[in-house]
Short mmCIF file of C-alpha atoms (C1' of nucleotides) in Angstrom, two decimals:
data_model
loop_
_atom_site.label_atom_id
_atom_site.label_comp_id
_atom_site.label_asym_id
_atom_site.label_seq_id
_atom_site.Cartn_x
_atom_site.Cartn_y
_atom_site.Cartn_z
CA MET A 629 -10.47 34.66 55.11
CA SER A 630 -11.13 38.18 54.02
CA PRO A 631 -13.65 38.86 51.46
CA ARG A 632 -10.87 40.61 49.31
CA VAL A 633 -8.82 37.25 49.32
CA ASP A 634 -11.61 35.35 48.14
CA GLU A 635 -12.41 37.46 45.17
CA GLN A 636 -8.79 37.16 43.98
CA ASN A 637 -8.76 33.24 44.57
CA GLN A 638 -11.94 33.13 42.47
CA GLN A 639 -10.42 34.95 39.89
CA ILE A 640 -7.52 32.64 39.94
CA ARG A 641 -9.97 29.92 39.99
CA ASP A 642 -11.76 31.22 36.99
CA LYS A 643 -8.37 32.11 34.62
CA ARG A 644 -6.88 28.56 35.50
CA LYS A 645 -9.97 26.72 34.34
CA GLN A 646 -10.44 28.89 31.20
CA GLN A 647 -6.90 27.97 30.36
CA LEU A 648 -7.45 24.30 30.62
CA LEU A 649 -10.39 24.71 28.57
CA ALA A 650 -8.62 26.31 26.12
CA ALA A 651 -5.52 23.90 26.12
CA GLY A 652 -8.06 20.88 26.29
CA ALA A 653 -10.17 22.46 22.98
CA LYS A 654 -6.84 22.67 20.96
CA VAL A 655 -5.59 19.21 21.64
CA PHE A 656 -8.90 17.46 21.83
CA GLY A 657 -9.81 19.10 18.51
CA GLU A 658 -6.15 18.23 16.82
CA ARG A 659 -6.01 14.58 18.44
CA GLY A 660 -9.37 13.36 19.17
CA TYR A 661 -10.60 12.03 22.56
CA ALA A 662 -8.74 8.62 22.87
CA GLY A 663 -5.56 10.21 21.20
CA THR A 664 -5.40 13.13 23.70
CA LYS A 665 -3.26 12.48 26.79
CA VAL A 666 -3.97 14.52 30.14
CA SER A 667 -0.32 15.16 29.83
CA ASP A 668 -0.76 16.81 26.29
CA ILE A 669 -3.47 19.16 27.92
CA VAL A 670 -1.55 20.13 30.82
CA GLY A 671 1.61 20.18 28.87
CA GLU A 672 -0.52 22.72 26.26
CA ALA A 673 -1.60 24.87 29.44
CA GLN A 674 1.82 24.95 30.81
CA LEU A 675 0.24 23.47 34.21
CA SER A 676 1.38 20.77 36.49
CA HIS A 677 -0.15 17.31 35.84
CA GLY A 678 -2.20 16.99 38.89
CA LEU A 679 -3.49 20.58 38.65
CA ILE A 680 -6.34 19.68 36.25
CA TYR A 681 -7.98 17.13 38.82
CA HIS A 682 -8.54 20.23 40.94
CA TYR A 683 -10.77 21.91 38.33
CA PHE A 684 -11.88 18.54 36.51
CA SER A 685 -12.88 15.20 37.83
CA SER A 686 -11.50 13.36 35.09
CA LYS A 687 -10.42 13.67 31.45
CA GLU A 688 -14.09 12.84 30.55
CA ASP A 689 -15.01 15.78 32.31
CA ILE A 690 -13.06 18.57 30.73
CA TYR A 691 -14.22 17.04 27.30
CA MET A 692 -17.93 17.03 28.24
CA GLU A 693 -17.81 20.63 29.28
CA LEU A 694 -15.71 21.39 25.69
CA ALA A 695 -18.29 19.30 23.60
CA LYS A 696 -21.43 21.03 25.47
CA THR A 697 -20.08 24.48 24.50
CA ALA A 698 -19.34 23.08 20.97
CA PHE A 699 -23.07 22.13 20.47
CA THR A 700 -24.88 24.96 22.00
CA THR A 701 -22.83 27.88 20.13
CA SER A 702 -23.35 25.87 16.72
CA TYR A 703 -26.87 25.44 17.41
CA ASP A 704 -27.58 29.06 18.52
CA THR A 705 -25.71 30.26 15.04
CA ILE A 706 -28.00 28.15 13.33
CA HIS A 707 -31.22 29.12 15.38
CA GLN A 708 -30.45 32.55 14.66
CA ALA A 709 -29.63 32.70 11.15
CA VAL A 710 -32.72 30.66 10.22
CA ASN A 711 -34.98 32.89 12.26
CA SER A 712 -33.62 36.26 11.02
CA ASN A 713 -35.18 38.14 8.24
CA GLY A 714 -34.78 38.24 4.73
CA SER A 715 -35.56 35.51 2.02
CA PRO A 716 -34.67 32.03 2.54
CA TYR A 717 -31.59 32.20 0.05
CA GLU A 718 -30.35 35.17 1.95
CA ARG A 719 -30.67 33.71 5.24
CA LEU A 720 -28.62 30.41 3.91
CA LYS A 721 -26.16 32.44 2.47
CA ALA A 722 -25.73 34.70 5.65
CA MET A 723 -25.77 31.50 8.00
CA THR A 724 -23.08 29.66 5.92
CA GLU A 725 -20.95 33.10 6.01
CA GLU A 726 -21.37 32.95 9.42
CA ILE A 727 -20.43 29.48 10.24
CA LEU A 728 -17.20 30.02 8.19
CA ALA A 729 -16.53 32.88 9.92
CA HIS A 730 -16.94 31.43 13.22
CA THR A 731 -14.74 28.39 12.64
CA ARG A 732 -12.05 30.40 11.42
CA GLU A 733 -11.79 31.96 15.24
CA SER A 734 -13.09 28.76 17.07
CA GLY A 735 -12.20 26.02 14.69
CA TYR A 736 -11.16 23.43 17.47
CA PHE A 737 -14.95 23.43 18.93
CA PHE A 738 -15.89 22.52 15.08
CA LEU A 739 -13.59 19.69 15.33
CA ILE A 740 -14.59 18.61 18.73
CA ALA A 741 -18.62 18.69 17.48
CA LEU A 742 -17.58 16.90 14.34
CA GLN A 743 -15.59 13.99 16.21
CA THR A 744 -18.30 13.80 19.08
CA ASN A 745 -20.97 13.28 16.26
CA THR A 746 -19.10 10.74 14.53
CA SER A 747 -16.45 8.93 16.73
CA LYS A 748 -17.34 5.65 18.56
CA THR A 749 -14.69 6.65 21.26
CA VAL A 750 -15.89 9.78 22.58
CA PRO A 751 -17.71 9.57 26.20
CA GLU A 752 -21.16 7.91 25.91
CA GLN A 753 -22.52 10.98 27.38
CA ALA A 754 -21.10 13.22 24.72
CA SER A 755 -22.67 11.21 22.16
CA ALA A 756 -26.11 11.41 23.47
CA ILE A 757 -25.72 15.30 23.85
CA SER A 758 -24.51 14.90 20.19
CA ALA A 759 -27.26 13.01 18.64
CA GLU A 760 -29.57 15.44 20.17
CA TYR A 761 -28.33 18.81 19.13
CA SER A 762 -27.66 17.19 15.65
CA ALA A 763 -31.64 16.32 15.28
CA LYS A 764 -32.29 19.62 16.43
CA SER A 765 -30.29 21.39 14.15
CA LEU A 766 -31.37 19.26 11.37
CA LYS A 767 -35.00 20.37 11.77
CA LEU A 768 -34.11 23.97 11.54
CA LEU A 769 -32.19 23.49 8.15
CA THR A 770 -35.02 21.29 7.01
CA HIS A 771 -37.63 24.09 7.73
CA LEU A 772 -35.37 26.35 5.64
CA PHE A 773 -35.08 24.23 2.99
CA GLN A 774 -38.75 23.67 2.78
CA GLN A 775 -39.42 27.64 2.83
CA GLY A 776 -36.75 27.83 0.17
CA GLN A 777 -38.00 25.69 -2.18
CA LYS A 778 -41.88 26.97 -1.66
CA HIS A 779 -40.64 30.34 -2.23
CA GLY A 780 -38.59 29.07 -5.55
CA GLU A 781 -35.42 30.08 -4.71
CA PHE A 782 -34.38 26.36 -4.13
CA ILE A 783 -34.30 23.31 -6.36
CA LYS A 784 -37.04 20.89 -5.51
CA ALA A 785 -35.80 18.01 -3.47
CA ASP A 786 -36.70 16.24 -0.14
CA PRO A 787 -35.95 19.05 2.37
CA SER A 788 -34.51 16.89 5.07
CA GLN A 789 -32.25 15.19 2.36
CA GLN A 790 -31.19 18.96 1.23
CA ALA A 791 -30.51 19.71 4.85
CA LEU A 792 -28.46 17.08 5.58
CA MET A 793 -26.58 17.37 1.97
CA TYR A 794 -25.76 20.77 3.00
CA THR A 795 -24.65 19.86 6.63
CA SER A 796 -22.10 17.14 5.11
CA MET A 797 -20.75 19.56 2.36
CA LEU A 798 -20.18 22.37 4.71
CA ASN A 799 -18.48 19.73 7.08
CA GLY A 800 -16.33 18.71 4.16
CA VAL A 801 -15.22 22.29 3.38
CA VAL A 802 -14.89 23.46 6.77
CA PHE A 803 -12.92 20.56 7.59
CA THR A 804 -10.55 20.90 4.72
CA ARG A 805 -10.04 24.34 5.61
CA LEU A 806 -9.06 23.56 9.09
CA THR A 807 -6.65 21.17 7.84
CA TYR A 808 -4.86 23.27 5.57
CA PRO A 809 -5.23 26.90 7.39
CA SER A 810 -3.00 28.76 4.76
CA LEU A 811 -5.79 28.44 1.98
CA GLU A 812 -7.13 32.12 2.53
CA CYS A 813 -9.60 32.14 0.00
CA PHE A 814 -11.17 28.95 0.58
CA PRO A 815 -13.96 28.01 0.42
CA GLN A 816 -16.18 30.12 -1.77
CA VAL A 817 -19.71 30.55 -0.13
CA ASP A 818 -21.41 30.69 -3.83
CA GLN A 819 -20.11 27.78 -4.66
CA ILE A 820 -21.60 25.83 -1.95
CA LEU A 821 -25.02 27.17 -2.40
CA ARG A 822 -24.87 26.73 -6.04
CA ALA A 823 -25.70 23.00 -5.51
CA PHE A 824 -28.67 23.94 -3.66
CA ILE A 825 -30.35 27.11 -5.36
CA ASN A 826 -32.11 27.71 -9.00
CA THR A 827 -29.47 29.41 -10.80
CA SER A 828 -32.41 31.34 -12.61
CA SER A 829 -34.11 32.59 -9.72
CA VAL A 830 -31.06 34.36 -7.67
CA LYS A 831 -28.71 36.74 -8.92
CA GLU A 832 -25.22 35.22 -8.67
CA MET B 330 8.10 -31.09 5.79
CA SER B 331 6.71 -32.21 2.28
CA PRO B 332 5.74 -29.61 -0.10
CA ARG B 333 2.17 -30.44 0.32
CA VAL B 334 2.09 -29.25 4.02
CA ASP B 335 4.38 -26.18 3.19
CA GLU B 336 1.44 -25.30 0.99
CA GLN B 337 -1.62 -25.68 3.53
CA ASN B 338 0.42 -24.00 6.17
CA GLN B 339 0.86 -21.04 3.20
CA GLN B 340 -2.62 -21.04 2.99
CA ILE B 341 -3.65 -20.68 6.57
CA ARG B 342 -0.84 -18.02 6.81
CA ASP B 343 -2.46 -16.28 4.29
CA LYS B 344 -6.24 -16.60 5.47
CA ARG B 345 -5.22 -15.45 9.02
CA LYS B 346 -3.51 -12.65 7.67
CA GLN B 347 -6.36 -11.47 5.68
CA GLN B 348 -8.71 -12.33 8.56
CA LEU B 349 -6.76 -9.97 10.72
CA LEU B 350 -6.61 -7.17 7.87
CA ALA B 351 -10.48 -7.19 7.82
CA ALA B 352 -10.66 -6.99 11.21
CA GLY B 353 -8.22 -4.11 11.37
CA ALA B 354 -9.85 -2.09 8.43
CA LYS B 355 -13.06 -2.36 10.63
CA VAL B 356 -12.08 -1.38 13.86
CA PHE B 357 -9.53 1.34 12.74
CA GLY B 358 -11.95 2.95 10.58
CA GLU B 359 -14.69 3.05 13.12
CA ARG B 360 -12.54 3.83 16.22
CA GLY B 361 -9.24 5.46 14.69
CA TYR B 362 -5.83 4.61 15.30
CA ALA B 363 -5.45 6.09 19.04
CA GLY B 364 -8.94 4.48 20.03
CA THR B 365 -8.23 0.98 18.76
CA LYS B 366 -6.93 -1.46 21.11
CA VAL B 367 -4.62 -4.65 19.80
CA SER B 368 -7.51 -6.46 21.82
CA ASP B 369 -10.19 -4.89 19.38
CA ILE B 370 -8.87 -6.06 16.23
CA VAL B 371 -8.05 -10.12 17.68
CA GLY B 372 -11.56 -9.77 19.40
CA GLU B 373 -13.25 -8.73 15.97
CA ALA B 374 -10.97 -11.28 14.28
CA GLN B 375 -11.95 -14.04 16.70
CA LEU B 376 -8.42 -14.99 17.26
CA SER B 377 -6.03 -15.11 20.63
CA HIS B 378 -4.37 -11.87 21.42
CA GLY B 379 -0.75 -13.04 20.99
CA LEU B 380 -1.49 -14.08 17.46
CA ILE B 381 -1.45 -10.72 15.73
CA TYR B 382 2.08 -10.57 16.70
CA HIS B 383 2.90 -13.59 14.43
CA TYR B 384 1.72 -11.71 11.63
CA PHE B 385 2.53 -8.08 12.21
CA SER B 386 5.27 -6.53 14.23
CA SER B 387 3.27 -3.91 16.05
CA LYS B 388 0.03 -2.04 15.85
CA GLU B 389 1.52 0.42 13.74
CA ASP B 390 2.60 -2.23 11.32
CA ILE B 391 -0.90 -3.54 10.68
CA TYR B 392 -2.22 0.18 10.28
CA MET B 393 0.60 0.92 7.76
CA GLU B 394 -0.48 -2.02 5.59
CA LEU B 395 -4.27 -0.79 5.76
CA ALA B 396 -3.23 2.63 4.92
CA LYS B 397 -1.12 1.77 1.66
CA THR B 398 -4.21 -0.09 0.51
CA ALA B 399 -6.47 2.69 1.21
CA PHE B 400 -4.32 5.21 -0.68
CA THR B 401 -3.31 2.97 -3.58
CA THR B 402 -6.71 1.95 -4.56
CA SER B 403 -8.14 5.46 -3.72
CA TYR B 404 -5.53 6.69 -6.22
CA ASP B 405 -6.00 4.05 -8.84
CA THR B 406 -9.73 5.06 -9.11
CA ILE B 407 -9.10 8.49 -10.00
CA HIS B 408 -6.31 7.70 -12.01
CA GLN B 409 -8.59 5.49 -14.24
CA ALA B 410 -11.49 7.56 -14.25
CA VAL B 411 -9.56 10.91 -15.19
CA ASN B 412 -7.70 8.99 -18.11
CA SER B 413 -10.70 7.10 -19.66
CA ASN B 414 -12.83 8.50 -22.60
CA GLY B 415 -15.86 11.06 -22.63
CA SER B 416 -16.06 14.60 -22.02
CA PRO B 417 -14.60 16.32 -18.83
CA TYR B 418 -18.03 16.28 -17.14
CA GLU B 419 -18.76 12.52 -18.22
CA ARG B 420 -15.68 11.62 -16.51
CA LEU B 421 -16.27 13.53 -13.15
CA LYS B 422 -19.78 12.22 -12.92
CA ALA B 423 -18.59 8.56 -13.82
CA MET B 424 -15.58 9.01 -11.39
CA THR B 425 -17.99 10.49 -8.52
CA GLU B 426 -19.97 7.52 -9.15
CA GLU B 427 -17.39 4.95 -8.84
CA ILE B 428 -15.88 6.55 -5.83
CA LEU B 429 -19.61 6.32 -4.03
CA ALA B 430 -19.91 2.47 -5.05
CA HIS B 431 -16.64 1.84 -4.25
CA THR B 432 -16.91 3.33 -0.73
CA ARG B 433 -20.27 1.56 -0.28
CA GLU B 434 -18.60 -1.85 -0.24
CA SER B 435 -15.15 -0.95 1.34
CA GLY B 436 -16.24 2.04 3.57
CA TYR B 437 -13.69 1.32 6.17
CA PHE B 438 -10.74 1.84 3.78
CA PHE B 439 -12.10 5.47 2.84
CA LEU B 440 -12.27 6.21 6.56
CA ILE B 441 -8.86 5.06 7.25
CA ALA B 442 -7.39 7.26 4.27
CA LEU B 443 -9.38 10.51 5.88
CA GLN B 444 -8.13 9.78 9.06
CA THR B 445 -4.66 9.13 8.10
CA ASN B 446 -5.04 12.47 6.02
CA THR B 447 -6.01 14.65 8.92
CA SER B 448 -5.30 13.14 12.09
CA LYS B 449 -2.00 14.01 14.43
CA THR B 450 -2.09 10.64 16.05
CA VAL B 451 -1.36 8.25 13.21
CA PRO B 452 1.90 6.67 12.55
CA GLU B 453 4.35 9.38 11.05
CA GLN B 454 5.30 7.17 7.98
CA ALA B 455 1.58 6.95 7.42
CA SER B 456 1.15 10.75 7.40
CA ALA B 457 4.13 10.98 4.73
CA ILE B 458 2.44 8.58 2.15
CA SER B 459 -0.82 10.10 2.78
CA ALA B 460 0.43 13.41 1.83
CA GLU B 461 2.32 11.99 -1.46
CA TYR B 462 -0.93 10.34 -2.40
CA SER B 463 -3.16 13.32 -1.50
CA ALA B 464 -0.99 15.49 -3.89
CA LYS B 465 -0.93 13.16 -6.79
CA SER B 466 -4.34 12.70 -6.58
CA LEU B 467 -5.04 16.36 -6.33
CA LYS B 468 -3.02 16.91 -9.68
CA LEU B 469 -5.07 14.50 -11.48
CA LEU B 470 -8.26 15.93 -10.50
CA THR B 471 -6.83 19.68 -11.13
CA HIS B 472 -5.89 18.61 -14.50
CA LEU B 473 -9.36 17.26 -15.14
CA PHE B 474 -10.93 20.66 -14.26
CA GLN B 475 -8.62 22.47 -16.37
CA GLN B 476 -10.16 20.33 -19.22
CA GLY B 477 -13.39 20.78 -18.28
CA GLN B 478 -13.18 24.62 -17.83
CA LYS B 479 -11.63 24.88 -21.53
CA HIS B 480 -14.29 22.59 -22.77
CA GLY B 481 -16.93 25.25 -21.38
CA GLU B 482 -18.65 22.40 -19.31
CA PHE B 483 -17.00 23.76 -15.78
CA ILE B 484 -17.67 26.95 -14.40
CA LYS B 485 -14.72 29.15 -14.50
CA ALA B 486 -12.50 29.13 -11.25
CA ASP B 487 -8.98 28.58 -10.10
CA PRO B 488 -8.72 24.47 -11.14
CA SER B 489 -6.65 23.31 -8.31
CA GLN B 490 -8.92 25.08 -5.65
CA GLN B 491 -12.00 23.44 -7.91
CA ALA B 492 -10.15 20.25 -7.13
CA LEU B 493 -10.06 20.82 -3.52
CA MET B 494 -13.47 21.85 -3.37
CA TYR B 495 -14.71 18.68 -5.16
CA THR B 496 -12.73 16.47 -2.84
CA SER B 497 -13.94 18.41 0.26
CA MET B 498 -17.44 17.85 -0.63
CA LEU B 499 -17.06 14.32 -1.68
CA ASN B 500 -15.24 13.48 1.56
CA GLY B 501 -18.18 15.45 3.53
CA VAL B 502 -20.79 13.47 1.92
CA VAL B 503 -19.55 9.93 1.87
CA PHE B 504 -18.45 10.51 5.54
CA THR B 505 -22.00 11.31 6.31
CA ARG B 506 -23.40 8.14 4.43
CA LEU B 507 -20.61 6.30 6.06
CA THR B 508 -21.97 7.58 9.67
CA TYR B 509 -25.70 7.06 8.63
CA PRO B 510 -25.78 3.63 6.48
CA SER B 511 -29.34 3.52 6.55
CA LEU B 512 -29.77 6.86 3.83
CA GLU B 513 -30.10 4.25 0.60
CA CYS B 514 -30.91 7.04 -1.65
CA PHE B 515 -27.90 9.62 -0.41
CA PRO B 516 -26.40 11.18 -1.98
CA GLN B 517 -27.19 12.47 -5.24
CA VAL B 518 -24.44 12.64 -7.83
CA ASP B 519 -26.01 15.31 -9.90
CA GLN B 520 -26.27 17.43 -7.12
CA ILE B 521 -22.79 17.27 -6.02
CA LEU B 522 -21.54 18.34 -9.84
CA ARG B 523 -24.01 20.87 -9.59
CA ALA B 524 -21.71 22.95 -7.69
CA PHE B 525 -18.91 22.71 -10.44
CA ILE B 526 -20.69 22.39 -13.81
CA ASN B 527 -22.52 25.32 -16.11
CA THR B 528 -26.04 24.32 -15.78
CA SER B 529 -26.76 25.73 -19.24
CA SER B 530 -23.76 23.63 -21.09
CA VAL B 531 -24.93 20.08 -19.86
CA LYS B 532 -28.03 18.25 -19.77
CA GLU B 533 -29.46 17.68 -16.43
"C1'" DG C 1122 0.02 -22.29 13.98
"C1'" DT C 1123 -2.33 -20.82 18.37
"C1'" DC C 1124 -2.89 -20.41 22.89
"C1'" DT C 1125 -1.92 -18.54 27.73
"C1'" DA C 1126 0.60 -16.29 30.63
"C1'" DT C 1127 3.79 -12.57 31.82
"C1'" DA C 1128 6.32 -8.62 31.21
"C1'" DA C 1129 7.01 -4.20 30.17
"C1'" DA C 1130 5.32 0.39 29.21
"C1'" DA C 1131 1.97 4.11 29.31
"C1'" DG C 1132 -1.54 6.86 30.93
"C1'" DG C 1133 -5.25 7.94 34.06
"C1'" DA C 1134 -5.99 9.43 38.67
"C1'" DT C 1135 -4.64 10.43 43.85
"C1'" DA C 1136 -1.95 11.97 48.27
"C1'" DG C 1137 0.68 14.75 50.57
"C1'" DA C 1138 3.93 18.52 50.81
"C1'" DC C 1139 4.44 23.52 50.30
"C1'" DG D 595 -3.68 26.90 45.02
"C1'" DT D 596 0.18 24.36 43.09
"C1'" DC D 597 3.43 21.07 42.36
"C1'" DT D 598 5.99 16.38 42.68
"C1'" DA D 599 5.70 11.83 43.57
"C1'" DT D 600 3.24 7.54 43.86
"C1'" DC D 601 -0.36 4.31 42.83
"C1'" DC D 602 -2.95 1.42 39.64
"C1'" DT D 603 -5.23 0.26 35.62
"C1'" DT D 604 -5.00 -0.60 30.88
"C1'" DT D 605 -2.50 -1.76 26.81
"C1'" DT D 606 1.51 -3.37 24.07
"C1'" DA D 607 4.61 -6.76 23.45
"C1'" DT D 608 7.08 -11.27 24.32
"C1'" DA D 609 7.99 -16.03 25.80
"C1'" DG D 610 7.29 -20.45 25.97
"C1'" DA D 611 4.05 -24.31 26.30
"C1'" DC D 612 0.86 -27.03 23.25
#
DNA sequence: GTCTATAAAAGGATAGAC
DNA sequence: GTCTATCCTTTTATAGAC
């Protein structure tokens, strides 16, 4: 086997794997883990039924890979925003816009992360990773709310509760937008933030 | 067969059906339609596998009955709150508290309604009913936001968009609370409403 | 009315040809 | 590397005894 052929084969393998992951993201995101059949994934990818088992060992395996991607990218987005420059309010606003923009392109990963967080039907291993990243993300957000309150920009309230409230509300609106993608101008970032900031201290 | 026995049998039938519906609400709410097995329902109800088919014609049938209950009670709650006395803000606040209290007792029905709204794996008929009630509920809310804006209590913005935003945020926080039931003091109603009201016009 | 046993169907995973 | 055919487990649904 010449190196030339090896390289071509590797390219094919990479392409197929990406194809299956993209198809998996779509159908898992739309239908959930339990509601997704292997035949749904390969049907979406336009590949034969058996081929998926040359690239993944099981339905669980491909889900795990997608869930990991979902959590790491989500965490990175938050981490980057929290540690950037600007006042707490500016960072929270930038982060919110970033998340909304991000879920506009790769909404299926948002849905997979949400499912993995909350559904009892996903693989056990996925739930474990979910819990780990959720806790880490919540800590970053809590710290940001602490800073914002000290800074006077945010309303006074238990920071970790504020972080949870922020996450919950954002989940709700993103979820709605992904369910009704036709709503172009939904949601308004300022309105979400309004629940957390001192209207007197921040120019609206 | 004496009337006495007829009556007793009817009582047993009613009791069993309720047992199965309660068990179904729990497991469908927790695991979704696709993730729920008939054996999960009868296991939860502590009844034999075959018995469920004496009370419901299929897994789909029992789900439909639960979904209908979920939507009608949700709609009634909104309808009642919107048409009660008080200023728009007072009605919105009372409704929010009512919904939170309601989902505290019968959270599984909230989860079933949410799933039915958004999942592509629920019975087709359930999606149809869901769409119908969602539209009706949104109209009621939109009207309330129109009144609140005219009244000066609410911030100015497209009322139907405000209604959708309110629903989305509330879904998000209720969902979080049902996922982490330990959070006793979550969420704060005033903070949710803060996103929609003029802080100057309403005493906080 | 309730249960156990069984049929029927669906879905995940593998084998082997090309 | 890819496909079709097949296996086998799981799950829905029914039948018939008690």
